[in-house]
Coordinates of C-alpha atoms in Angstrom, one line a residue:
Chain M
X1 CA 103.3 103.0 154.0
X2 CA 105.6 105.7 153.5
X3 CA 106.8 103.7 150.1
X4 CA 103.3 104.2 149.2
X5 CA 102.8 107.4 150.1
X6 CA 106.1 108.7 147.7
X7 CA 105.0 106.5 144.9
X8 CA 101.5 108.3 145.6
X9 CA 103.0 111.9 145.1
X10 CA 105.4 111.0 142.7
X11 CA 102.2 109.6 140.4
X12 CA 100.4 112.9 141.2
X13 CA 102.9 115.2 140.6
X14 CA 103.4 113.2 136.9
X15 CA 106.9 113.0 137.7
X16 CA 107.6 110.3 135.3
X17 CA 105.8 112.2 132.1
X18 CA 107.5 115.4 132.7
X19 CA 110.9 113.4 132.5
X20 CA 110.1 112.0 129.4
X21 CA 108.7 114.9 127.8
X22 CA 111.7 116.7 129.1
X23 CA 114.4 114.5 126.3
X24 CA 111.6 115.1 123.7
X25 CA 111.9 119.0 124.1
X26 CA 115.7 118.4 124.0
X27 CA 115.5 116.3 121.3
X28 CA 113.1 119.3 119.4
X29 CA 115.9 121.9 119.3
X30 CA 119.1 119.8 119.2
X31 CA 120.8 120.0 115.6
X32 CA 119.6 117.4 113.4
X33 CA 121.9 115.1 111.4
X34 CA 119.8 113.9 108.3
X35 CA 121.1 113.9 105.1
X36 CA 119.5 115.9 102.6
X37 CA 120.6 112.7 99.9
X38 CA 120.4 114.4 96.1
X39 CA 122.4 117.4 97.4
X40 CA 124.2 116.3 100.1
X41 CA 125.7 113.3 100.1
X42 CA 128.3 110.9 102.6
X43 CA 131.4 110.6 101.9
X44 CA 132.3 107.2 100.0
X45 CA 135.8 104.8 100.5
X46 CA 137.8 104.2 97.7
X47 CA 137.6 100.8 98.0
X48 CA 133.5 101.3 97.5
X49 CA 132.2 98.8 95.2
X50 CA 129.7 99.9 92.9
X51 CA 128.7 99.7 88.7
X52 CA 131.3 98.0 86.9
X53 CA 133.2 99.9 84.3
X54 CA 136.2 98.5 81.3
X55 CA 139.2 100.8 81.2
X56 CA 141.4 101.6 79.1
X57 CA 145.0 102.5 78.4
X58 CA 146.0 106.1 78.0
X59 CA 146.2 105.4 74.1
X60 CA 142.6 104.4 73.9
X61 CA 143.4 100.8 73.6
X62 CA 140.9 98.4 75.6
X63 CA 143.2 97.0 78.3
X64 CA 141.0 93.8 78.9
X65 CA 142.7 90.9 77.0
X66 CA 140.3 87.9 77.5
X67 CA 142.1 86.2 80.4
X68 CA 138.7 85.0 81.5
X69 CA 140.1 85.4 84.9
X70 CA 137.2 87.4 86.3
X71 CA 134.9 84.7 84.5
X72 CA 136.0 82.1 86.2
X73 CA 136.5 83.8 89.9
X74 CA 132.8 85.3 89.8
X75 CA 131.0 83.4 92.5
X76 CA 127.9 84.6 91.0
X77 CA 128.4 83.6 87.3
X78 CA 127.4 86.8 86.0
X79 CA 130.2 87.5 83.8
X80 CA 130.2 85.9 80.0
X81 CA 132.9 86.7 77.9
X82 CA 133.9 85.9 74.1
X83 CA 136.7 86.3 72.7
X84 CA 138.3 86.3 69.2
X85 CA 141.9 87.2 67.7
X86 CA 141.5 90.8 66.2
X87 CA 143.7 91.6 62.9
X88 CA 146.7 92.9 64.9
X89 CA 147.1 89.5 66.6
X90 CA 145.7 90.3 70.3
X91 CA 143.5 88.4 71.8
X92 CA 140.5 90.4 72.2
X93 CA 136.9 90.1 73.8
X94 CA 133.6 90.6 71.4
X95 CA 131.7 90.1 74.3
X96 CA 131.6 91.0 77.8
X97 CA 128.4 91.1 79.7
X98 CA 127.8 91.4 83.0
X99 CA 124.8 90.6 84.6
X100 CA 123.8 92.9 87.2
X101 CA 120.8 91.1 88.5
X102 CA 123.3 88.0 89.2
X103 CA 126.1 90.2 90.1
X104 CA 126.6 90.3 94.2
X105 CA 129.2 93.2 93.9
X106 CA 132.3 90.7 95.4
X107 CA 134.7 92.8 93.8
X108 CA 136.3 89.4 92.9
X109 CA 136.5 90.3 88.9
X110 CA 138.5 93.2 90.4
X111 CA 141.1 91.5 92.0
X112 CA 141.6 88.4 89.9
X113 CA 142.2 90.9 86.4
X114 CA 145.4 90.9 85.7
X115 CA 145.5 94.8 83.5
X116 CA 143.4 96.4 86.0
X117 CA 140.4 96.1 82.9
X118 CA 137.2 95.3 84.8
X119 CA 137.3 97.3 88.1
X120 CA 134.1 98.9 90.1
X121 CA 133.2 102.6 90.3
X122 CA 131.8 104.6 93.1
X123 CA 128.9 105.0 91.1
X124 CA 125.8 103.3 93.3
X125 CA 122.3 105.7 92.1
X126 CA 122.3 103.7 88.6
X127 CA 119.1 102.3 87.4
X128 CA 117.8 100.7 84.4
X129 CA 114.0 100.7 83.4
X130 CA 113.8 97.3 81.4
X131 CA 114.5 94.1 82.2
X132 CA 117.4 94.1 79.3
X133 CA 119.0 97.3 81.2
X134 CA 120.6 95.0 83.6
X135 CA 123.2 93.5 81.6
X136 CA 126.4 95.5 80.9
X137 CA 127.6 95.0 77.9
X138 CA 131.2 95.6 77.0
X139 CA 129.7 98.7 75.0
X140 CA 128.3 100.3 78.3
X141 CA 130.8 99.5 80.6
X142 CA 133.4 100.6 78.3
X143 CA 131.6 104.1 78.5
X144 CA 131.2 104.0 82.1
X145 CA 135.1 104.0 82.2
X146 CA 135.6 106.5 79.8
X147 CA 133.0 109.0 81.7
X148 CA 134.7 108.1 85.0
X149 CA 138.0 107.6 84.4
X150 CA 139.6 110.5 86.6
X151 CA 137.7 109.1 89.3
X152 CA 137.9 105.6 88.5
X153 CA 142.1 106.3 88.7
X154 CA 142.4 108.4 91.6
X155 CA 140.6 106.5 94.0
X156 CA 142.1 103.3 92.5
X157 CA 146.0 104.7 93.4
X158 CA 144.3 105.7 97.0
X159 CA 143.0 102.2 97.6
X160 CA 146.2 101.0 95.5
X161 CA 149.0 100.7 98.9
X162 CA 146.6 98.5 100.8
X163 CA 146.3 96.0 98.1
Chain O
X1 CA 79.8 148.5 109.6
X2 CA 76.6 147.5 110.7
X3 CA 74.9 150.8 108.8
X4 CA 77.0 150.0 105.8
X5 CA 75.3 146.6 105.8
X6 CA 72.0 148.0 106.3
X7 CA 72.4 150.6 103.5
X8 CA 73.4 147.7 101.5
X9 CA 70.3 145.6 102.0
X10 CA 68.1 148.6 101.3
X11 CA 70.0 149.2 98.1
X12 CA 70.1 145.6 96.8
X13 CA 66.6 145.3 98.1
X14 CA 65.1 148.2 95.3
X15 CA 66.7 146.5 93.1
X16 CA 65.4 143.1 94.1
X17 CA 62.8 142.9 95.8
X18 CA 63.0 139.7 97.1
X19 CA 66.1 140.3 98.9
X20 CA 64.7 141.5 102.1
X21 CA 65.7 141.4 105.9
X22 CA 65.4 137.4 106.3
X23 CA 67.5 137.0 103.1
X24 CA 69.6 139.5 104.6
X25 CA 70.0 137.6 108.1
X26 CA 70.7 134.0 105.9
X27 CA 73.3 135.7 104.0
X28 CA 75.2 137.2 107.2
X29 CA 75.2 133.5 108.7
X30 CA 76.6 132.3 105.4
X31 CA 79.1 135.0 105.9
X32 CA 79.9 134.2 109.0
X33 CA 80.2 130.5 108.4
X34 CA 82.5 130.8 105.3
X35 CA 84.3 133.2 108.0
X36 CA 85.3 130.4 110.0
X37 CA 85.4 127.0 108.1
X38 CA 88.0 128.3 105.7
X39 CA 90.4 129.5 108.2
X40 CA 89.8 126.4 110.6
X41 CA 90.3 123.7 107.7
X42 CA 93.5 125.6 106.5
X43 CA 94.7 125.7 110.3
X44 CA 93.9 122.1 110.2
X45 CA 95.6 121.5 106.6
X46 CA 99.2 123.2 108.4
X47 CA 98.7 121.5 111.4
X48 CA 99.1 118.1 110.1
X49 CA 102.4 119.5 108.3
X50 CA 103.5 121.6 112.2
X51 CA 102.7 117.7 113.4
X52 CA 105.2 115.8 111.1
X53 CA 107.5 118.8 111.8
X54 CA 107.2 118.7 115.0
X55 CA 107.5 115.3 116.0
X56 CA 110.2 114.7 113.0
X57 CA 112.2 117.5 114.8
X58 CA 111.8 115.7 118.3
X59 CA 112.4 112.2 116.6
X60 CA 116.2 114.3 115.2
X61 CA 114.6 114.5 112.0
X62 CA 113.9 117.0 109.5
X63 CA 110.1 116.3 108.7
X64 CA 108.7 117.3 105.3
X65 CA 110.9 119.7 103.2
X66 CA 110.8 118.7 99.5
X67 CA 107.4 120.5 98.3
X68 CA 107.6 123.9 98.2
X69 CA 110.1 126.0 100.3
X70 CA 110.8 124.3 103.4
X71 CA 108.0 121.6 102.4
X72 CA 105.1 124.7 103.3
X73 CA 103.2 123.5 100.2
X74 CA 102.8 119.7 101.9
X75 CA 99.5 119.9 103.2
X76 CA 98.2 121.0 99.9
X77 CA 99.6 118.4 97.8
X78 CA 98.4 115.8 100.4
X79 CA 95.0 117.2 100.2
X80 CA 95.2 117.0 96.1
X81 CA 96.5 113.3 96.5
X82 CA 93.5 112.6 98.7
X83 CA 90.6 114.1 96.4
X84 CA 92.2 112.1 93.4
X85 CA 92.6 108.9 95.0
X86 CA 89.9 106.4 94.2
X87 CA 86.9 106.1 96.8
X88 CA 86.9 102.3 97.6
X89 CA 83.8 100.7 99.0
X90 CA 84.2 96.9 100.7
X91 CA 81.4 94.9 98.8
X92 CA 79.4 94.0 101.6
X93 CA 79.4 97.4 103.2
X94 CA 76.6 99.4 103.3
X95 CA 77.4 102.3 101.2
X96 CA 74.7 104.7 102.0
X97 CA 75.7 104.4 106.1
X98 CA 79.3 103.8 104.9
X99 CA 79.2 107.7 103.3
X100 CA 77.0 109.2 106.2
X101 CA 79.6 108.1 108.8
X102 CA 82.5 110.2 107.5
X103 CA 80.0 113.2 107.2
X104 CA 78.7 112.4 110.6
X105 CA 81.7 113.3 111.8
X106 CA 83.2 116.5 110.3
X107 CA 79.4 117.9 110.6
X108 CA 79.7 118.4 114.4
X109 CA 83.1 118.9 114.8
X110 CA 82.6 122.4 112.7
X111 CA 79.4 123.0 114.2
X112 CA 80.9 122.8 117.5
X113 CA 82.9 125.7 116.7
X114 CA 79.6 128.3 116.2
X115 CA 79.7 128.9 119.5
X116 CA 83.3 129.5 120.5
X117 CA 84.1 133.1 121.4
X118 CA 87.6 133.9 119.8
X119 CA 87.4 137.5 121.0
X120 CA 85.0 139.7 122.9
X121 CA 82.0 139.9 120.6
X122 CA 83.2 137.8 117.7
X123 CA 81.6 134.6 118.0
X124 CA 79.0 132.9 115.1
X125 CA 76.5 132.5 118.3
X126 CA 76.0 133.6 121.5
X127 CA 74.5 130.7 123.3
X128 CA 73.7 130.9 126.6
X129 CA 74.4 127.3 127.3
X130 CA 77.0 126.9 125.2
X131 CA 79.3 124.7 127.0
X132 CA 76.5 122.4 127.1
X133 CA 76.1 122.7 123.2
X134 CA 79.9 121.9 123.1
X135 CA 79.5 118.8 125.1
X136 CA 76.1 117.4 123.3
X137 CA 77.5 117.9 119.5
X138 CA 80.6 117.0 120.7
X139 CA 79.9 113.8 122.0
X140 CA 77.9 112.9 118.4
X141 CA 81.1 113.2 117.0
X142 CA 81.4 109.4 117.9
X143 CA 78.5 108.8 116.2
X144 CA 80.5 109.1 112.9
X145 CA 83.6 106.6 114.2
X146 CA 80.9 104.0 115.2
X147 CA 79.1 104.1 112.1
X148 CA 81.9 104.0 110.2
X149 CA 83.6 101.2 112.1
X150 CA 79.5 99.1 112.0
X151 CA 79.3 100.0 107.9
X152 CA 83.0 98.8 106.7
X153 CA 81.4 95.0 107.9
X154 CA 85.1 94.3 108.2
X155 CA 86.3 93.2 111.5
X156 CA 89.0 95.7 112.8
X157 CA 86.9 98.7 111.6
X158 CA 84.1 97.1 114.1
X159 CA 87.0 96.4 116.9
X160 CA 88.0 100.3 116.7
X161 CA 84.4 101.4 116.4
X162 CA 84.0 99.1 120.1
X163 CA 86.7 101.1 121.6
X164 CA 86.1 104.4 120.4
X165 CA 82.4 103.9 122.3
X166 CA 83.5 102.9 125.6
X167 CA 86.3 105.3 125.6
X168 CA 83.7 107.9 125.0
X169 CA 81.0 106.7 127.6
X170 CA 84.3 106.8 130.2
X171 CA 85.8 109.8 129.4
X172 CA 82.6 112.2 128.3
X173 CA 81.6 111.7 132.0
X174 CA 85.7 112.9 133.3
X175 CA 85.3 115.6 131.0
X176 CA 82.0 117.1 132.3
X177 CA 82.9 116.3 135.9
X178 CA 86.2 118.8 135.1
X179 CA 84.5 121.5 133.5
X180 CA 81.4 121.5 136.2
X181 CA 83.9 122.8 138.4
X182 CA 84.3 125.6 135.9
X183 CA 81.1 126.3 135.6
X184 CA 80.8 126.3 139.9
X185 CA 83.6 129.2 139.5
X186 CA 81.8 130.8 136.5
X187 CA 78.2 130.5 137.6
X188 CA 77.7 130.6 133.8
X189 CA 77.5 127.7 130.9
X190 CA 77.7 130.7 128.5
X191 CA 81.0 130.5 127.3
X192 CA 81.5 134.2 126.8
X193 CA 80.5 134.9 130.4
X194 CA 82.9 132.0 131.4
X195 CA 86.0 133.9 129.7
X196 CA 84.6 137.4 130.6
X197 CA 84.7 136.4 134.6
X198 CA 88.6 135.6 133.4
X199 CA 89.3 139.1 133.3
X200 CA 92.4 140.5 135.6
X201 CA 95.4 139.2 134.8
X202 CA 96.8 135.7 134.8
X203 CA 95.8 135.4 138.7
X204 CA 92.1 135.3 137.9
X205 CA 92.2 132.8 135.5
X206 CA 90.8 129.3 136.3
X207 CA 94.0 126.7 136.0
X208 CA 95.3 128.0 139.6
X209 CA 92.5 126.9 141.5
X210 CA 91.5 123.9 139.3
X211 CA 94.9 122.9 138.4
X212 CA 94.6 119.0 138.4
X213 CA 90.7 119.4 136.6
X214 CA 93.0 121.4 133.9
X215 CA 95.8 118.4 133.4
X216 CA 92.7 116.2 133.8
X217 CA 90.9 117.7 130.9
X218 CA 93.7 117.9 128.6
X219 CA 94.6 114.1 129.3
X220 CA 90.6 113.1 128.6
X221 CA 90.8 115.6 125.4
X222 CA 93.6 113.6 124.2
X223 CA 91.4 110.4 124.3
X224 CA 88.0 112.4 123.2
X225 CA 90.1 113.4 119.7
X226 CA 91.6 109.6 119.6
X227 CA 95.3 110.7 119.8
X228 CA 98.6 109.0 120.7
X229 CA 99.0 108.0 123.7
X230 CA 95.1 106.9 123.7
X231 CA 94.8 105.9 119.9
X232 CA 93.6 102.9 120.3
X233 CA 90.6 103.2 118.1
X234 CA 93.3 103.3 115.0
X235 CA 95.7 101.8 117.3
X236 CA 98.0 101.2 113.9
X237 CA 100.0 98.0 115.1
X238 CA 97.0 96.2 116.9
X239 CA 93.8 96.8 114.6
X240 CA 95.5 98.0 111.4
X241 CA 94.1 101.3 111.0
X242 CA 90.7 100.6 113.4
X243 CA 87.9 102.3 111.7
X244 CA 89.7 104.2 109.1
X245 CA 90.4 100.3 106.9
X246 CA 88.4 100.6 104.6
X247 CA 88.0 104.6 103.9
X248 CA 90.5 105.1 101.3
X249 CA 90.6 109.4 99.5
X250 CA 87.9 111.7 100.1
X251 CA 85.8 109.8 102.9
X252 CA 89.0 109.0 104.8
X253 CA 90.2 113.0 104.4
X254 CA 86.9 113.8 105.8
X255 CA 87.6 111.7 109.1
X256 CA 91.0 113.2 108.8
X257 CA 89.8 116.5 108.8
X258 CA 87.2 116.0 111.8
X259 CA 89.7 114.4 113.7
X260 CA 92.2 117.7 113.7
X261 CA 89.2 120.0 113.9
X262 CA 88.5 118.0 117.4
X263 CA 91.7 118.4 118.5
X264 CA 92.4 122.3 117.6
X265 CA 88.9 122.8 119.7
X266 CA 89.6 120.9 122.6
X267 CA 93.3 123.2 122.6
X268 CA 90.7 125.8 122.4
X269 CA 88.5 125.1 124.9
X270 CA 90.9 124.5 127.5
X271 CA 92.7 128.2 126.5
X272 CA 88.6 129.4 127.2
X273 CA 87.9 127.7 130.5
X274 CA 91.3 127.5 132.0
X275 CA 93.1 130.4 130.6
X276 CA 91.4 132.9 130.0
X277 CA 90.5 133.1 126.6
X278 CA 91.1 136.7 124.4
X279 CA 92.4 138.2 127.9
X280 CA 95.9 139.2 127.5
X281 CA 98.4 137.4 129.8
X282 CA 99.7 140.6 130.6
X283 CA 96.6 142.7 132.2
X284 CA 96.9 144.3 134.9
X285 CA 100.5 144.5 134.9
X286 CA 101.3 148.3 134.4
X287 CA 103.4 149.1 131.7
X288 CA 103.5 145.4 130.2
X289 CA 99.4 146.0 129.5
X290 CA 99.7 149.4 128.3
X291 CA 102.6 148.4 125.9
X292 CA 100.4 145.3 124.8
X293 CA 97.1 147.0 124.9
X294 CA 97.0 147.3 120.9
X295 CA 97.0 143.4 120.6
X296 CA 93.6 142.3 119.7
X297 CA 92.3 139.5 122.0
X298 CA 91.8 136.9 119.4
X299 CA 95.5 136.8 118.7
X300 CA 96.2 136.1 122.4
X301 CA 93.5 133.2 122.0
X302 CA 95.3 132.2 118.9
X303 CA 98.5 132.3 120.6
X304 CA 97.5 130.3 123.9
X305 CA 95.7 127.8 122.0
X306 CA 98.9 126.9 119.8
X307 CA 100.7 125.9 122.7
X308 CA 98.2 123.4 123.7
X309 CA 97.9 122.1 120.4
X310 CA 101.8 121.9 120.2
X311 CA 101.1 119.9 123.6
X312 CA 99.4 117.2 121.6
X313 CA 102.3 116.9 119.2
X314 CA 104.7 116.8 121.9
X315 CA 103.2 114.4 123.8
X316 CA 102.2 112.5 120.9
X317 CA 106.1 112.2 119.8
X318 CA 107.0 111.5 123.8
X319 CA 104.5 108.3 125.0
X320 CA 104.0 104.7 123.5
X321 CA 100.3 103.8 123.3
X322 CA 98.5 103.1 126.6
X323 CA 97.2 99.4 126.9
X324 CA 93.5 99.9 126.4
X325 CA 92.4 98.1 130.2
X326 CA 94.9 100.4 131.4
X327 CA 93.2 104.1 129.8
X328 CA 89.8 102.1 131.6
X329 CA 91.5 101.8 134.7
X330 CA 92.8 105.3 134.5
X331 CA 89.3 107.1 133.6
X332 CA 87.2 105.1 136.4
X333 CA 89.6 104.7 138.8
X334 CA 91.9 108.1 138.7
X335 CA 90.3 110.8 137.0
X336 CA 86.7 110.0 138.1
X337 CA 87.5 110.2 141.8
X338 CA 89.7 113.5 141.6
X339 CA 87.1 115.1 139.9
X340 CA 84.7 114.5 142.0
X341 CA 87.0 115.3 144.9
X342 CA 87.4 118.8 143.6
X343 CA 84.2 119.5 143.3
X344 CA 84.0 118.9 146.9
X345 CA 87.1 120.9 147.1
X346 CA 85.8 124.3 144.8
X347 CA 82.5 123.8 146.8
X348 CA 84.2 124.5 150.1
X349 CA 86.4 127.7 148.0
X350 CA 83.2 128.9 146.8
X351 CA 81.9 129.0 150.9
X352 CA 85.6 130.5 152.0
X353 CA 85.5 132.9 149.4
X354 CA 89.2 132.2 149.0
X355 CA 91.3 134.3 146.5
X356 CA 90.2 136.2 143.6
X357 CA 88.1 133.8 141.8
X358 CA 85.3 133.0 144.4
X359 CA 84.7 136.7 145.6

C-alpha cells in the first residue's frame, strides 16, 4: 500500500523524466570533443601504417635492390616486382607495383626490406578516381618518398629503438 | 497608418477605378497573410537547423557547421536540395490523392495560425471562438498524414497512416479536456480575451492553477505534431519512414514543413493559454515593469514560446520512443481521468473563488 502509494507520487511528480532530462541539459553545455577532421586532425604514431612510398639514398640513388623480399613476405600478393641488371652492374627493379586494392597494410614489406626501400607513410586521406589509380607503380611511390621524405625519416628514427 | 492607407486607396482608386474598398480589403488580407507565412516558414526553416544543434549539442556533438558560418546557411541549402530532388510517385499510387495529401497538410497548419494573437491587437483575425477554430483545423491536419499514408498503396505508409488516426482520435479528446479547463477560467474561447484575462503578473497566469492540464497538454502536443517520444507514425526503425516512404523532394518538404509549423503553434498555444501570452513576465513588479515597459508584447510571446519549442528538442534528444500500446494506455488511462478530475477540481475553485484567477 504504502509501496504503491510512493510509486504513485513518484509517477506524478515525473520524477524519472526530470532525471533524465537533467544529463541531457548537462550534456547541452558540457564542452564538446569532436574533431573538426580537415583542420584539425589526431595525432598519428610513428609506427602508423599508411600509402607506401620507395626511398632513396641521400645521393638520389633508389635504395631498393630487387631482393624480392617484400614479394615474397606479402600475405596479400600485392606486390610484383621485375628486375633487370642496369649498365653500372646493380641489380635494379623496372617494375614495382603495388596493388592497393589487394594490399591489407601488414607492414610486412616494411620489415622484411633489407635497405629500408619500401616503407609506409603516415599519409591515410589518399584517393584515386579510376580503377587503374590503385596500383603504385615504382614511378609514384618513388614520388611519394621524395615528397615525404623528412617525414618519412623522422618518424622512422622515432619508431627506429623499438624495432 | 490606417489614414495613410485610406489616402492610398482613394489615390490609387482615381487612378483605377476598379480598385475600390473590396479590392482594398483583399489586398490588406494578402498583406497580412504574406505578413505571417514568410516569417513562420523561415522560423520553421532555423528550427530544424536549432533542432540538429540542439540535440547534436546534448548528444556531445557539434551539429551542422560546414555551410555558411557556423552552418547558419543549412536550412537553406536543405530546402534547395529538396525543390531539386526528383518528385517520385510509386506506380500504383494514386497521384492526384497522393499530391492533395501533402497539401492537406501544410494548408491547415498555416491557417491555424490566422487566429493566433501574437500581441494585443496584432492578430490576422479576431475570432470569437477561436480556440475552437484551432481545435477543428487542427485536427484536419491528420487528414493530410492519412491520405498520404492510403495514396502511397505501399504498406508501412498505410501502417503509419493507422497510427497517426487513433493517436489523434485519443489525444484530440486529452487535449480539449485540458484546455476546457482554460476556457472554465477564461469564460472566453476567444483567444485574445483568453490572454487578456492573463493580465497581472506571472501570478494570474493559468499554469499555477492548472498545472498538471499544462504538463498534460504539452505531453498530448508532442503526440498531436508526431514527435519523439510519440513518433510512431514515422516511427524510423519499425515502419521505415511510416507515411513519409514514398514522398521523396517537394511533397515530402511540404509534410516537413507542416509538421514544424504544428509544433511551433502548439509551443505557442501553450505560451497563450498557460502563460500568458504578450504579457510581460515582469508586470506588476515595480521597477522590473517600468524598466521592461518598452518591450513590445510580441517579443515576450516570441520569447516564451522558444522555450517550449526548445522543450520539444530537449525532450526529443532525452526519451527513446514510447511503445505504441503504451502512448494508448497513457492517453485513456492517465491523462483522460486527470483531466477530467480537474475539471471537477477548477469547478469547485470557480465556486471558492480561490486566488486571483477565479475572482
Amino acid at each position: 500500500m504504502i509501496d504503491g502509494i510512493k510509486k504513485l507520487a513518484k509517477n506524478l511528480t515525473l520524477s524519472e523524466l526530470r532525471s533524465g532530462m537533467k544529463i541531457t541539459a548537462k550534456e547541452f553545455v558540457n564542452t564538446k570533443i569532436t574533431v573538426q577532421y580537415p583542420e584539425e586532425k589526431t595525432p598519428i604514431s610513428p609506427r602508423f601504417r599508411g600509402l607506401h612510398a620507395l626511398r632513396r639514398y641521400p645521393n638520389g640513388e633508389e635504395r631498393c635492390i630487387a631482393c624480392k623480399l617484400c614479394e615474397a613476405v606479402c600475405p596479400a600478393n600485392a606486390i610484383t616486382i621485375e628486375s633487370e641488371m642496369r649498365d653500372d652492374g646493380t641489380r635494379r627493379t623496372t617494375q614495382y607495383d603495388i596493388d592497393l586494392f589487394k594490399c591489407i597494410f601488414c607492414g610486412f614489406c616494411e620489415e622484411a626490406c633489407p635497405v629500408d626501400a619500401i616503407v609506409e607513410t603516415q599519409i591515410f586521406d589518399y584517393a584515386f578516381e579510376s580503377r587503374d589509380g590503385s596500383i603504385m607503380t615504382k614511378e609514384r611511390l618513388l614520388k611519394v618518398g621524395d615528397d615525404n621524405e623528412q617525414v618519412i625519416s623522422k618518424t622512422k628514427a622515432q619508431d627506429a629503438k623499438y624495432r | 497608418m490606417m489614414e495613410l492607407w485610406q489616402s492610398f486607396v482613394l489615390g490609387v482608386n482615381e487612378l483605377m477605378p476598379w480598385f475600390d474598398g473590396n479590392v482594398a480589403a483583399i489586398v490588406i488580407i494578402l498583406i497580412k497573410a504574406v505578413a505571417l507565412i514568410m516569417p513562420l516558414l523561415l522560423t520553421v526553416a532555423y528550427f530544424t537547423y536549432a533542432e540538429r544543434k540542439v540535440i547534436g549539442y546534448m548528444q556531445l556533438r557539434i551539429g551542422p557547421n560546414r555551410v555558411g558560418p557556423k552552418g547558419w546557411l543549412q536550412p537553406i541549402a536543405d530546402a534547395l536540395k529538396l525543390m531539386t530532388k526528383e518528385i517520385i510517385f510509386p506506380s500504383k499510387a494514386n497521384i492526384y490523392l497522393f499530391l492533395l495529401a501533402p497539401i492537406l497538410a501544410i494548408a491547415p497548419a498555416i491557417a491555424v495560425w490566422a487566429v493566433v494573437p501574437f500581441d494585443e491587437g496584432i492578430y490576422v483575425t479576431n475570432l470569437d471562438v477561436s480556440l475552437l477554430y484551432v481545435l477543428a483545423i487542427g485536427s484536419i491536419g491528420v487528414y493530410g498524414i492519412i491520405l498520404a499514408g492510403w495514396a502511397s498503396n505501399s504498406k508501412y505508409p498505410l501502417l503509419g497512416a493507422l497510427r497517426s488516426a487513433s493517436l489523434l482520435v485519443s489525444y484530440e479528446i486529452v487535449i480539449g479536456f485540458a484546455l476546457v479547463t482554460v476556457v472554465m477560467i477564461a469564460g472566453s474561447v476567444n483567444l485574445n480575451t483568453i490572454v487578456a484575462d492573463q493580465q497581472g503578473g506571472i501570478v494570474n497566469w493559468y499554469f499555477i492553477p492548472l498545472f498538471p492540464m499544462m504538463i498534460i497538454f504539452f505531453i498530448s502536443a508532442l503526440v498531436e505534431t508526431n514527435r519523439a517520444p510519440f513518433d510512431v507514425v514515422e516511427g524510423e526503425s519499425e515502419i521505415v519512414g511510416g507515411t513519409h516512404v514514398e514522398y521523396s523532394g517537394m511533397t515530402f518538404a511540404v509534410f516537413f514543413l507542416a509538421e514544424y509549423a504544428n509544433m511551433i503553434l502548439m509551443a505557442v498555444l501553450a505560451v497563450i493559454m498557460f502563460f500568458g501570452g504578450w504579457h510581460s513576465p515582469f508586470e506588476g513588479l515595480g521597477v522590473l515593469e517600468s524598466v521592461f515597459a518598452w518591450v513590445p508584447g510580441i517579443v515576450w510571446l516570441l520569447a516564451k514560446s522558444t522555450f517550449f519549442m526548445f522543450l520539444y528538442l530537449w525532450v526529443r534528444a532525452t526519451f527513446p520512443r514510447f511503445r505504441y500500446d503504451q502512448i494508448m494506455r497513457l492517453s485513456w488511462k492517465v491523462f483522460l481521468p486527470m483531466t477530467i478530475i480537474w475539471i471537477f477540481v477548477v469547478a469547485l475553485m470557480t465556486q471558492l473563488h480561490i486566488g486571483p484567477w477565479f475572482a
